[in-house]
CSV table of C-alpha atoms in Angstrom, one decimal:
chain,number,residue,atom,x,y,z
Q,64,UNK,CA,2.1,2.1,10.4
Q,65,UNK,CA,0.3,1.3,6.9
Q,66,UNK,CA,-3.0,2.6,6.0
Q,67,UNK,CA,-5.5,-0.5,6.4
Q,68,UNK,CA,-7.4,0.3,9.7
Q,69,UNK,CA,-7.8,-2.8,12.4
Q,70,UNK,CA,-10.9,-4.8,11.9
Q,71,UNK,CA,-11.6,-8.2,13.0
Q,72,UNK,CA,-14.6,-8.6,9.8
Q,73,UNK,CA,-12.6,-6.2,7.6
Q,74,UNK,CA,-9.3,-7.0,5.6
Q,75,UNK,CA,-9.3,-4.2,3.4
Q,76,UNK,CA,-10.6,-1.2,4.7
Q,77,UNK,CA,-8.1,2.0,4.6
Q,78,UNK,CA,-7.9,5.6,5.0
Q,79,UNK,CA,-6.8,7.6,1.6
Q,80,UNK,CA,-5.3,10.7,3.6
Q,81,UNK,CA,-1.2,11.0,3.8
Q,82,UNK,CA,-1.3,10.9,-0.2
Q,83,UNK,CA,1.2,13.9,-1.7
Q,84,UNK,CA,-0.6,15.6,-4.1
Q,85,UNK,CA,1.1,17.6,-6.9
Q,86,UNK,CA,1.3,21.3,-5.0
Q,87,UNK,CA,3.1,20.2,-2.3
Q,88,UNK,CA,-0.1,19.6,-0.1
Q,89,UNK,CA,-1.4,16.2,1.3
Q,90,UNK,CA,-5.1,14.7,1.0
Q,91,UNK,CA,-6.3,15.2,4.6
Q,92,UNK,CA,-6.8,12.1,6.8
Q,93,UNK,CA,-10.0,10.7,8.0
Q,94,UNK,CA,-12.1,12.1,5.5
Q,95,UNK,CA,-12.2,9.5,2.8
Q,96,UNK,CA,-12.2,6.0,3.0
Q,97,UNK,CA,-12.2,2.7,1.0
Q,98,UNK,CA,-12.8,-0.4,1.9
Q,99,UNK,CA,-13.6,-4.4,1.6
Q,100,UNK,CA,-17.8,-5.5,1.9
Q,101,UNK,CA,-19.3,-3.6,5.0
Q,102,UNK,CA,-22.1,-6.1,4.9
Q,103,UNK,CA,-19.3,-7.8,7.4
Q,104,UNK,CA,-20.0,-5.7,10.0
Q,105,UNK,CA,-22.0,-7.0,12.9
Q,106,UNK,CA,-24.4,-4.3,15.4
Q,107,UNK,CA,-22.8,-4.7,18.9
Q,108,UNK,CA,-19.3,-5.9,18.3
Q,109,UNK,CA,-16.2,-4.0,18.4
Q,110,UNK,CA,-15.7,-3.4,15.1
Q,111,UNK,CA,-19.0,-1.8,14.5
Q,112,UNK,CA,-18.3,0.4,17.4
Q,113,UNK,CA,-14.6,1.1,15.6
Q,114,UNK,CA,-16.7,1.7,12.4
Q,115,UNK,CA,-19.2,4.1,14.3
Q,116,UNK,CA,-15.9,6.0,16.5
Q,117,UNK,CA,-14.9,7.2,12.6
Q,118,UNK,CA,-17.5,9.5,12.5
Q,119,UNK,CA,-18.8,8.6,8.8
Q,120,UNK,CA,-21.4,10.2,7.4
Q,121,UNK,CA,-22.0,8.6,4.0
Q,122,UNK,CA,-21.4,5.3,2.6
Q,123,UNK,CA,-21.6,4.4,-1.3
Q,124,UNK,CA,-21.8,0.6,-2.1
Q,125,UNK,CA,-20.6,0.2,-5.3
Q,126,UNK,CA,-21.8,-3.4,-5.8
Q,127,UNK,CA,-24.7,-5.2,-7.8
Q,128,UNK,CA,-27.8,-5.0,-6.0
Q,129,UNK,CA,-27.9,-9.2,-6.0
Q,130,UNK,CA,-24.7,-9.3,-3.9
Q,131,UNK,CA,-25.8,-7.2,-1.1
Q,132,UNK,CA,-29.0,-9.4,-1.3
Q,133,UNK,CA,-26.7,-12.6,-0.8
Q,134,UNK,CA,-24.4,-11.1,1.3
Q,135,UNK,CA,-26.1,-8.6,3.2
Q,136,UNK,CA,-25.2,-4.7,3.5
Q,137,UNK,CA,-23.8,-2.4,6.3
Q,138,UNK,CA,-26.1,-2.1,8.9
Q,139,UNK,CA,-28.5,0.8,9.2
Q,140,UNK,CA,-27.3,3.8,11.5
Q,141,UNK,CA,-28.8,6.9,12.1
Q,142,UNK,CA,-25.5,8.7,11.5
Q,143,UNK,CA,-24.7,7.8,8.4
Q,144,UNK,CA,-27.0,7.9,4.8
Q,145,UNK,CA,-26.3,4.5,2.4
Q,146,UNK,CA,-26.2,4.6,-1.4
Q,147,UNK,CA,-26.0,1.5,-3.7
Q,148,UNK,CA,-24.4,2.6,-6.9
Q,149,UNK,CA,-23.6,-0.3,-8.9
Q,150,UNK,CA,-20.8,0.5,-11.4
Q,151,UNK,CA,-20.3,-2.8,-13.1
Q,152,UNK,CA,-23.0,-3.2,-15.6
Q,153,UNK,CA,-21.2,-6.9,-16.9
Q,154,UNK,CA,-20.5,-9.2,-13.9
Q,155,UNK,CA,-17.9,-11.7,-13.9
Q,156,UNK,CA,-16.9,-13.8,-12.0
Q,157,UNK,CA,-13.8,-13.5,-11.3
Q,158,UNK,CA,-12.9,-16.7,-9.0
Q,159,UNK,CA,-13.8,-19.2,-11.8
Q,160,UNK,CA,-11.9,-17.6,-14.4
Q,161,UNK,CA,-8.6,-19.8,-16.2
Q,162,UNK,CA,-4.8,-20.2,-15.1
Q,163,UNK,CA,-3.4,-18.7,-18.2
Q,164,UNK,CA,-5.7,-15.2,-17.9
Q,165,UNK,CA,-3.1,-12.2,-17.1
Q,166,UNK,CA,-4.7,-10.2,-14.4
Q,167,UNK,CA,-3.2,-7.2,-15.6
Q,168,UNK,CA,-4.8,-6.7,-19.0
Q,169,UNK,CA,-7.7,-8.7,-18.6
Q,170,UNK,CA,-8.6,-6.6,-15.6
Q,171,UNK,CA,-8.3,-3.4,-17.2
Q,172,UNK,CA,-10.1,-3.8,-20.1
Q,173,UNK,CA,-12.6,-4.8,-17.5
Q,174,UNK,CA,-12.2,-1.6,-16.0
Q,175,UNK,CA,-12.3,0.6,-19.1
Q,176,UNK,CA,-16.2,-1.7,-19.4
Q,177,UNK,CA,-16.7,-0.2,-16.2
Q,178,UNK,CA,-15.5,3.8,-17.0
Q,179,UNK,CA,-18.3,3.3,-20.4
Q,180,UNK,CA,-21.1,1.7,-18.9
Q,181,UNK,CA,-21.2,3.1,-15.7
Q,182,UNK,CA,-20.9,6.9,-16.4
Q,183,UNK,CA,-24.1,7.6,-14.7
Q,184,UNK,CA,-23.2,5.8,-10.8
Q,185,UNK,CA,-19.8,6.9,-10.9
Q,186,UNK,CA,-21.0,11.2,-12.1
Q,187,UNK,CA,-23.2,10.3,-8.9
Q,188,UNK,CA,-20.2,8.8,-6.6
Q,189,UNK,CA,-18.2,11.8,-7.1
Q,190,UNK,CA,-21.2,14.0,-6.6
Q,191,UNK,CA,-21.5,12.8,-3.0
Q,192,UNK,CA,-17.7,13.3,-2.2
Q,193,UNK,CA,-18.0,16.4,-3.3
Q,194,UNK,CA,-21.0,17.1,-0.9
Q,195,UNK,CA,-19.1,15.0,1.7
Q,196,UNK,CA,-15.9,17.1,1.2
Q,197,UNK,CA,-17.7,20.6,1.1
Q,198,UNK,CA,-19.3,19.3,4.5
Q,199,UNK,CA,-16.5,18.2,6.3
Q,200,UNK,CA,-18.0,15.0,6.6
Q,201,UNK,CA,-16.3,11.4,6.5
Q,202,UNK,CA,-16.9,9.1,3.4
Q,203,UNK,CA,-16.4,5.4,2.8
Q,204,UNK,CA,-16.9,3.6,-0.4
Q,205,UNK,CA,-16.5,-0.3,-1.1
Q,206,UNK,CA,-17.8,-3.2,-3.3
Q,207,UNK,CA,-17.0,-6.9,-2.4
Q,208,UNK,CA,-12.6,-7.1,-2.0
Q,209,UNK,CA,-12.4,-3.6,-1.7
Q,210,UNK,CA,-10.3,-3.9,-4.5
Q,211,UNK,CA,-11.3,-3.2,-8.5
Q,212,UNK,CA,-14.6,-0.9,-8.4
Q,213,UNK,CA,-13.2,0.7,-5.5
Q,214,UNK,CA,-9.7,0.7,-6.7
Q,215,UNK,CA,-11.4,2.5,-9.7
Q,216,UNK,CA,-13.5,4.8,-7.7
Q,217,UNK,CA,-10.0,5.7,-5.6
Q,218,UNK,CA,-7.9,6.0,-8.7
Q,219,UNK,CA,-10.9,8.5,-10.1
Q,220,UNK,CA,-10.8,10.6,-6.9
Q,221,UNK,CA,-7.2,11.0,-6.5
Q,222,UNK,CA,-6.5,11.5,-9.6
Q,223,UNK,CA,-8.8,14.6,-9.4
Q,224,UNK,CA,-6.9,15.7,-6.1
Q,225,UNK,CA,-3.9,16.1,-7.8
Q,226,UNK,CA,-2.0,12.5,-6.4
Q,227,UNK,CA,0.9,11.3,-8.6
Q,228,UNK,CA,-0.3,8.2,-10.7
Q,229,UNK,CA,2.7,6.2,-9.4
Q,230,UNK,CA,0.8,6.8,-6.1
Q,231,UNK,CA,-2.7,5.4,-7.5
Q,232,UNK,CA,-0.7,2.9,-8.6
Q,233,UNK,CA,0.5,2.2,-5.4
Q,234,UNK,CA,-2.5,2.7,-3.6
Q,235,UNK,CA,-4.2,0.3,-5.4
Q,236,UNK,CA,-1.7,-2.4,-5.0
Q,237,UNK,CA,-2.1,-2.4,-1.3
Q,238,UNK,CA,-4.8,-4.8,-0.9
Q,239,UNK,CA,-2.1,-7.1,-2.0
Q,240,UNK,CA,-1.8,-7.2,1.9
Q,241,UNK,CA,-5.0,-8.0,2.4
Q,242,UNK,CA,-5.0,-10.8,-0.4
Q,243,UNK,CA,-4.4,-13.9,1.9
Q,244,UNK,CA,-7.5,-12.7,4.2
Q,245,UNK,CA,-9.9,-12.4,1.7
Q,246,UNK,CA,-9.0,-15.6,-0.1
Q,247,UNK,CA,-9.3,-17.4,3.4
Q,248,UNK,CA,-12.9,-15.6,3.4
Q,249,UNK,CA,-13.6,-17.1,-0.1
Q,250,UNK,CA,-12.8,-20.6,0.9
Q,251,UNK,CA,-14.7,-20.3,4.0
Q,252,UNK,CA,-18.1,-19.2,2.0
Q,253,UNK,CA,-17.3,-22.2,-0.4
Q,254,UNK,CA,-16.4,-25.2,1.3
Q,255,UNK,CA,-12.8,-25.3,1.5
Q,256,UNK,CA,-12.5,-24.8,-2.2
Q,257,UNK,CA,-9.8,-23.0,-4.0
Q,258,UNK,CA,-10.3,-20.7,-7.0
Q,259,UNK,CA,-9.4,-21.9,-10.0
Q,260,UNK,CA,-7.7,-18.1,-11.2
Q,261,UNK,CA,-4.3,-17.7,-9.4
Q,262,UNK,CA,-5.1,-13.9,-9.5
Q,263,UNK,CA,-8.4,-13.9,-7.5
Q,264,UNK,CA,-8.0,-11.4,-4.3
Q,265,UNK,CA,-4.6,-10.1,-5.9
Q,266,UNK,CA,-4.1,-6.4,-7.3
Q,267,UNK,CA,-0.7,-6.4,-8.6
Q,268,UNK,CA,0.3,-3.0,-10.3
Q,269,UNK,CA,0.0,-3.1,-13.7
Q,270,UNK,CA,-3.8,-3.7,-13.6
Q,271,UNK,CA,-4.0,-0.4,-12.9
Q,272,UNK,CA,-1.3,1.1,-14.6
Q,273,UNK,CA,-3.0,-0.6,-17.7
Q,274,UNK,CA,-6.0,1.4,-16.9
Q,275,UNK,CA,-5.0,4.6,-16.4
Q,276,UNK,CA,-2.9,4.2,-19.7
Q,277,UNK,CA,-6.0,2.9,-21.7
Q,278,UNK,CA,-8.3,6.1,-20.0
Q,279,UNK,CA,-6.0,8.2,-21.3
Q,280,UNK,CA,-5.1,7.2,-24.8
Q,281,UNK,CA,-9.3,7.2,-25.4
Q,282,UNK,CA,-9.9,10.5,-23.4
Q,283,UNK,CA,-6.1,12.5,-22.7
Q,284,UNK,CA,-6.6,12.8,-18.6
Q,285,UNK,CA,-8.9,12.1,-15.5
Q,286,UNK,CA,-10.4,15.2,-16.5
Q,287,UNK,CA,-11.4,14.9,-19.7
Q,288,UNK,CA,-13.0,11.7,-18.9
Q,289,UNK,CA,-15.0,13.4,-16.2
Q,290,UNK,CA,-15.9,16.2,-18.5
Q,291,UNK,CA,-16.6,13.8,-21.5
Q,292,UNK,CA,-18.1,10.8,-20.2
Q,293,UNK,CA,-19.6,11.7,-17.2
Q,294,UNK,CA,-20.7,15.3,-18.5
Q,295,UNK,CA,-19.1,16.8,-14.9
Q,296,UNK,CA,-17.6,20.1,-14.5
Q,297,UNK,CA,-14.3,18.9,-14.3
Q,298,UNK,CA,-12.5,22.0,-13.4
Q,299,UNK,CA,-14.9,23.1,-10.5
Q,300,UNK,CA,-15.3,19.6,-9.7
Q,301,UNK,CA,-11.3,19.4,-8.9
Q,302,UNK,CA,-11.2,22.5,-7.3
Q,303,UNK,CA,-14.2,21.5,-5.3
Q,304,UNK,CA,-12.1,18.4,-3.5
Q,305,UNK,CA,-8.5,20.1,-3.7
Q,306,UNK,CA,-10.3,22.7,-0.9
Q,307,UNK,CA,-12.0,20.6,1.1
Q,308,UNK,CA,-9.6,17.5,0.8
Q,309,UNK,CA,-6.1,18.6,0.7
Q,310,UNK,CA,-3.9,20.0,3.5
Q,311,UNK,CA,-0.5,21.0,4.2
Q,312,UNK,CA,2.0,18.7,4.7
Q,313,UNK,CA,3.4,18.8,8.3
Q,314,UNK,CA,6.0,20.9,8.8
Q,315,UNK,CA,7.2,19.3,12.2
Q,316,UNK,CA,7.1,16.1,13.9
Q,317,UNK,CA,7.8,14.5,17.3
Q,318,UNK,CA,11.4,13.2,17.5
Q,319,UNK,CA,12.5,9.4,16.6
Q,320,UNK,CA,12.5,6.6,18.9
Q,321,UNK,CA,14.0,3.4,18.8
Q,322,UNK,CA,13.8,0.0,20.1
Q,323,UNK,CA,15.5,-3.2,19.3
Q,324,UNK,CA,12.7,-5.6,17.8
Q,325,UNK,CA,11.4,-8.6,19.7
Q,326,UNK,CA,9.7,-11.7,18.1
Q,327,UNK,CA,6.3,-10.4,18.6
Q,328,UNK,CA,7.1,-7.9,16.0
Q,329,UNK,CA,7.9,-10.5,13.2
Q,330,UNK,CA,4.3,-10.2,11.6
Q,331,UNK,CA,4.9,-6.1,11.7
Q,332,UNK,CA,8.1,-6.3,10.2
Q,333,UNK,CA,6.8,-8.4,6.9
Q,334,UNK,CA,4.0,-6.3,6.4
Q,335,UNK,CA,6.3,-3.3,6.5
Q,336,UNK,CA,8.6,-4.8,4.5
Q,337,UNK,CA,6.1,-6.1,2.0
Q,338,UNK,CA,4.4,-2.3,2.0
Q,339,UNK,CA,8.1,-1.0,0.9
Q,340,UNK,CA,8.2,-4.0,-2.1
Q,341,UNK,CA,5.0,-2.6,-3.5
Q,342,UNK,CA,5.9,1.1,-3.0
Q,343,UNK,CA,9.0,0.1,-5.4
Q,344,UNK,CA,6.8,-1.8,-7.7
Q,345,UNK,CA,4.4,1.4,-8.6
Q,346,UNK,CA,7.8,3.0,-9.3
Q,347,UNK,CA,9.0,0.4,-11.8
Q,348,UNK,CA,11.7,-0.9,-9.3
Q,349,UNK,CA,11.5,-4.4,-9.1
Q,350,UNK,CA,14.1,-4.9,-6.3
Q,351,UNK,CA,11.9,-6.2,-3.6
Q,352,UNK,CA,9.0,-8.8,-3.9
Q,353,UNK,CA,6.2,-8.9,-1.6
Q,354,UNK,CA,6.1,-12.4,0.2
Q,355,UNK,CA,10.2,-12.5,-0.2
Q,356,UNK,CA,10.9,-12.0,4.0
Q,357,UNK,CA,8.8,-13.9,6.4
Q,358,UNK,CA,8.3,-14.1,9.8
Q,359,UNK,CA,11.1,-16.6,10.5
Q,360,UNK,CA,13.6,-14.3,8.6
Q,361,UNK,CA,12.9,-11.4,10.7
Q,362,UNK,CA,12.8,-14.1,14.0
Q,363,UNK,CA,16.2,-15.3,12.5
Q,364,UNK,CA,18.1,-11.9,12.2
Q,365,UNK,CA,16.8,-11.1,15.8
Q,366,UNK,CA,18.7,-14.3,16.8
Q,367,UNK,CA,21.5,-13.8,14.5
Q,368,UNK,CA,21.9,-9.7,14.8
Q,369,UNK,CA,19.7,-7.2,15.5
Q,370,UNK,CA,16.7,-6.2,14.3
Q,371,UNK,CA,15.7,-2.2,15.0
Q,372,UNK,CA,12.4,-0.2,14.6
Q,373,UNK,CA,11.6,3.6,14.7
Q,374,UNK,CA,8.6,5.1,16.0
Q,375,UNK,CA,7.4,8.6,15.9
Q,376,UNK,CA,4.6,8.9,18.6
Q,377,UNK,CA,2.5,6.1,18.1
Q,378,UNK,CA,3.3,5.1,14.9
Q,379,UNK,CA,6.0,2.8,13.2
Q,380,UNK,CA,7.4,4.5,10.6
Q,381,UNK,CA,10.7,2.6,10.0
Q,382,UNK,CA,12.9,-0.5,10.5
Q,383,UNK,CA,16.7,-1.6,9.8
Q,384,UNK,CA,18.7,-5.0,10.7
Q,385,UNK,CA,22.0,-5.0,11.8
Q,386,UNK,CA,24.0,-7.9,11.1
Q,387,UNK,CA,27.9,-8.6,12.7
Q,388,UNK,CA,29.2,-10.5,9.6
Q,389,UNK,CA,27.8,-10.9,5.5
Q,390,UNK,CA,29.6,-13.5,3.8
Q,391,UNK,CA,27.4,-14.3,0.7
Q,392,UNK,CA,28.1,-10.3,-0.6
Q,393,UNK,CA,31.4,-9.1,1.9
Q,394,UNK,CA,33.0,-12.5,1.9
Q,395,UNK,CA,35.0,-14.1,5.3
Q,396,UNK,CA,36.4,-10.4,7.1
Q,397,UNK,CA,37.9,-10.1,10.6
Q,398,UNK,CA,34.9,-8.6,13.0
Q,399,UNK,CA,35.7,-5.1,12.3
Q,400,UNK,CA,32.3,-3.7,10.4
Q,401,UNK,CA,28.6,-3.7,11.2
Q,402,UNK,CA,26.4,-4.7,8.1
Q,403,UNK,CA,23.1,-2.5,7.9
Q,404,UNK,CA,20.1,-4.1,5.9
Q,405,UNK,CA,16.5,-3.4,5.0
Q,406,UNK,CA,16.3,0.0,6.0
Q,407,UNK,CA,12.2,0.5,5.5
Q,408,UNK,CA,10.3,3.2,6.0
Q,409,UNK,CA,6.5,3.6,5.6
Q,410,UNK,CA,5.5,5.4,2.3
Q,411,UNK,CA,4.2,9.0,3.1
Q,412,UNK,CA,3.6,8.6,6.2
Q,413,UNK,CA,7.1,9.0,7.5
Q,414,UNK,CA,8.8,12.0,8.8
Q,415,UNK,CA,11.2,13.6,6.2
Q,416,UNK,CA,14.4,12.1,6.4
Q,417,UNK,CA,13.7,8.8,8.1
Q,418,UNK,CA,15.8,6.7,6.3
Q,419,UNK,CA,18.8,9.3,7.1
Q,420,UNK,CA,18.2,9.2,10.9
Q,421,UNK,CA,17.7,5.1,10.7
Q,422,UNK,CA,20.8,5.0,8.8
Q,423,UNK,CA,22.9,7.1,11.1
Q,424,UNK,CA,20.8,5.4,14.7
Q,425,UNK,CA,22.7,2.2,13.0
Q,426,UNK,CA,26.1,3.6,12.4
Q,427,UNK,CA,26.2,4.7,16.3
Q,428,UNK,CA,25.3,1.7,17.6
Q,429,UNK,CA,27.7,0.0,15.2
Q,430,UNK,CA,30.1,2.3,16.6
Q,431,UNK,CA,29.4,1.7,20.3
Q,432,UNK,CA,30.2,-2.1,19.6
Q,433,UNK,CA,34.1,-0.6,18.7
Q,434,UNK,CA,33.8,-1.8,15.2
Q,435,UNK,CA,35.4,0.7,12.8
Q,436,UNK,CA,33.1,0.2,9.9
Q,437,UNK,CA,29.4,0.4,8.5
Q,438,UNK,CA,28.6,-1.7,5.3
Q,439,UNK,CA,26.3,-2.4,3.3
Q,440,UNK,CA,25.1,-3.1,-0.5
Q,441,UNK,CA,22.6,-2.7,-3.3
Q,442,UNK,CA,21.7,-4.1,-6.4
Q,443,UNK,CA,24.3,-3.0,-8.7
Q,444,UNK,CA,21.1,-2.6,-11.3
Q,445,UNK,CA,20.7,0.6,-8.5
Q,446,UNK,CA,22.0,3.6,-9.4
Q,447,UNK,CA,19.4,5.9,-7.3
Q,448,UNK,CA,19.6,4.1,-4.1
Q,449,UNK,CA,23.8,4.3,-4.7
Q,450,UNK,CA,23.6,7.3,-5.3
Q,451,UNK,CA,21.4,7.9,-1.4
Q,452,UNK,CA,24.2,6.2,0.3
Q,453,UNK,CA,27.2,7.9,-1.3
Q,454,UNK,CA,25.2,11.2,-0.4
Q,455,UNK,CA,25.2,9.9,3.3
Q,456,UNK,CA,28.9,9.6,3.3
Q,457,UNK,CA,29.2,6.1,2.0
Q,458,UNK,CA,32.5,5.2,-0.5
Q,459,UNK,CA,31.8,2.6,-2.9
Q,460,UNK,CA,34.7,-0.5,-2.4
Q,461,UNK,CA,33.8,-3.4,-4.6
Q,462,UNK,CA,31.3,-5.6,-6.2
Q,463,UNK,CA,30.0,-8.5,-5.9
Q,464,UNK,CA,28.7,-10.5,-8.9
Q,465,UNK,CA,26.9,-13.0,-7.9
Q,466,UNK,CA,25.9,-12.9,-4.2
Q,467,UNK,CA,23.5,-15.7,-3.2
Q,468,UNK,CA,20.8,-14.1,-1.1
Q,469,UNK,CA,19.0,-17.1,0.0
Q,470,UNK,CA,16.7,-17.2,-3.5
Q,471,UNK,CA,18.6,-19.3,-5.7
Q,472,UNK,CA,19.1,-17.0,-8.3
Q,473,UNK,CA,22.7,-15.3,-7.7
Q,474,UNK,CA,22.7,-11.3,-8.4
Q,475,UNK,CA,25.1,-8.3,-9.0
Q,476,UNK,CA,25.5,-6.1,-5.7
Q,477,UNK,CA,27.7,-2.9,-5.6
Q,478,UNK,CA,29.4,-2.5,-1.7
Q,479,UNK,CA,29.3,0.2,-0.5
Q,480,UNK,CA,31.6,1.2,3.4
Q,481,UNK,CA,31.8,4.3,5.9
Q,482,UNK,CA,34.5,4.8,7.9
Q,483,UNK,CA,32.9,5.5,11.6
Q,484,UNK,CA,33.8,8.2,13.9
């Protein structure tokens, strides 16, 4: 469903593949990985024998040589080699810092520290994907969180693939959902105690949209860094991973199934949920919050409605709730419509079209319920996703100024109807 890979040790540890680049092709999966501290993993348990089943053959610790002394490093393995590479030449600490410090700028600048002193362990990081990529050979990289030198490392690498920065931006915001793990992993090493910064463990987006913006008003692109700071071939260096790294996109895929959702898939639901939030956030659409919808809301709609997911094979790639009656946007109507909500789908991992199919899996079974109608809303701020829903056949009727969805802060919605069968 998202791209963080199940560990018990390990909140933070995903595969980069699925990623669009900008010629149409995809950056291949199981080949290049990032993740939180590998000095978690323990010989003999089963996620070192999940590690081990991923067939890595290099992995580049990107953190001071002091912290792997405190906290250990990934066990030794005959199948894969182990490079420290620390990139951050002026620790911080990042747990102590104040309330009123802005994670966004303060980390990039931070960042930027990190692109001008470290030129020499991030010319070498590259230098090993490359080798990795040319032989076909799994990567992972890390530091402590999984989060800012390997969130730079990432935004570096996929950058050079070709990957969209909204995506980098994206990808980087992900361990968002690994936040309240590794802050529950903090208090356990000290204590019980809180940190006093609010944005410890968190990534929100425009850290790194800071970043790429400060990188290129000092240098003009990824490249140019590469080329000027880091004294790489930039151009060869590119090409290099585009071959080895990139793929085509699938051109087929197995047909949609659905099943109504049960209370065991509450904790799915708000992690796909929250995965679509931050997918909008990289874009600049601030409709959807992470943290908004929690379990009991999705436990509460499957009590109240219905609650649908989508599957293609093995993998949940979509989600939708149905509701028999909206009051707070559609006001008191006879029981003659079905109300669709939350249609989610997983970014770029989903089949083409998902959303399309999810939307007209709910119309039918609206339909089989003998109800004429299939409703729904958006922000009225919108225009793109009104735009989707008028393409899908849907007539905008109305709007409502100031529905109350359950936040306390009233907001403009624009209704939108389809008249079944």
């Amino acid at each position: 469903m998202d791209r963080h890979l199940p560990f018990e040790a390990l909140h933070n540890f995903r595969d980069l593949g699925g990623y669009p680049a900008d010629d149409g092709r995809r950056v291949r999966p199981g080949r290049l990985f990032r993740s939180d501290s590998l000095g978690k993993l323990t010989p003999e348990t089963e996620d070192w024998s999940r590690f081990l089943s991923l067939g890595i053959r290099t992995v580049v610790d990107l953190r001071h040589p002091w912290e792997i002394e405190t906290r250990g490093r990934v066990p030794a393995h005959p199948s894969f080699a182990y490079h420290n590479l620390s990139i951050e030449h002026r620790p911080y600490d990042q747990a102590a810092l104040t309330p009123d410090i802005d994670p966004g700028p303060y980390l990039a600048e931070r960042f930027m520290e990190v692109a001008q002193d470290g030129t020499r362990e991030l010319r070498t990081a590259l230098e090993l994907i490359a080798e990795s990529a040319r032989s076909d050979a799994p990567l992972v990289f890390h530091c402590a969180s999984g989060k800012d030198r390997t969130g730079q490392l990432a935004a570096l690498v996929l950058s050079l693939l070709g990957v969209p920065d909204q995506v980098i931006i994206e990808d980087f915001s992900l361990t968002e959902l690994a936040t309240r793990s590794l802050l529950a992993d903090w208090r356990t090493r000290n204590n019980g105690r809180t940190p006093t910064w609010p944005g410890f463990a968190r990534a929100p987006e425009s850290v790194m949209r800071l970043f790429l913006a400060s990188l290129y008003a000092r240098h003009g692109s990824t490249r140019a860094y590469v080329s000027q700071a880091l004294g790489m071939d930039a151009e060869a260096l590119s090409a290099t991973l585009r071959t080895h790294l990139l793929e085509p996109a699938p051109t087929t895929w197995p047909a949609p199934a659905y099943r109504r959702a049960t209370p065991g898939d509450a904790p799915a639901l708000v992690r796909l949920r929250d995965t679509a939030a931050l997918w909008q956030l990289a874009r600049g659409i601030t409709q959807w919050q992470p943290g908004e919808k929690d379990e009991t809301h999705f436990r509460t709609r499957m009590r109240e409605g219905e609650v649908w997911l989508a599957h293609t094979g093995d993998h949940l790639h979509g989600a939708w709730e149905l509701w028999w009656d909206d009051p707070a946007a559609w006001g008191p109507r006879p029981p003659e419509a079905g109300y669709i909500h939350r249609l989610m789908t997983t970014p770029h991992t989903a089949p083409p079209g998902t959303g399309r199919t999810m939307l007209a899996q709910a119309e039918s079974r609206i339909a089989a319920t003998g109800r004429p109608y299939a409703r729904l809303d958006c922000l009225a701020s919108n225009p793109r996703l009104r735009a989707y829903y008028e393409s899908a056949g849907y007539t905008v009727v109305g709007e409502q100024r100031a529905k109350d969805g359950g936040s306390g802060s009233p907001y403009a919605v624009t209704l939108l109807e389809k008249r079944l069968g």
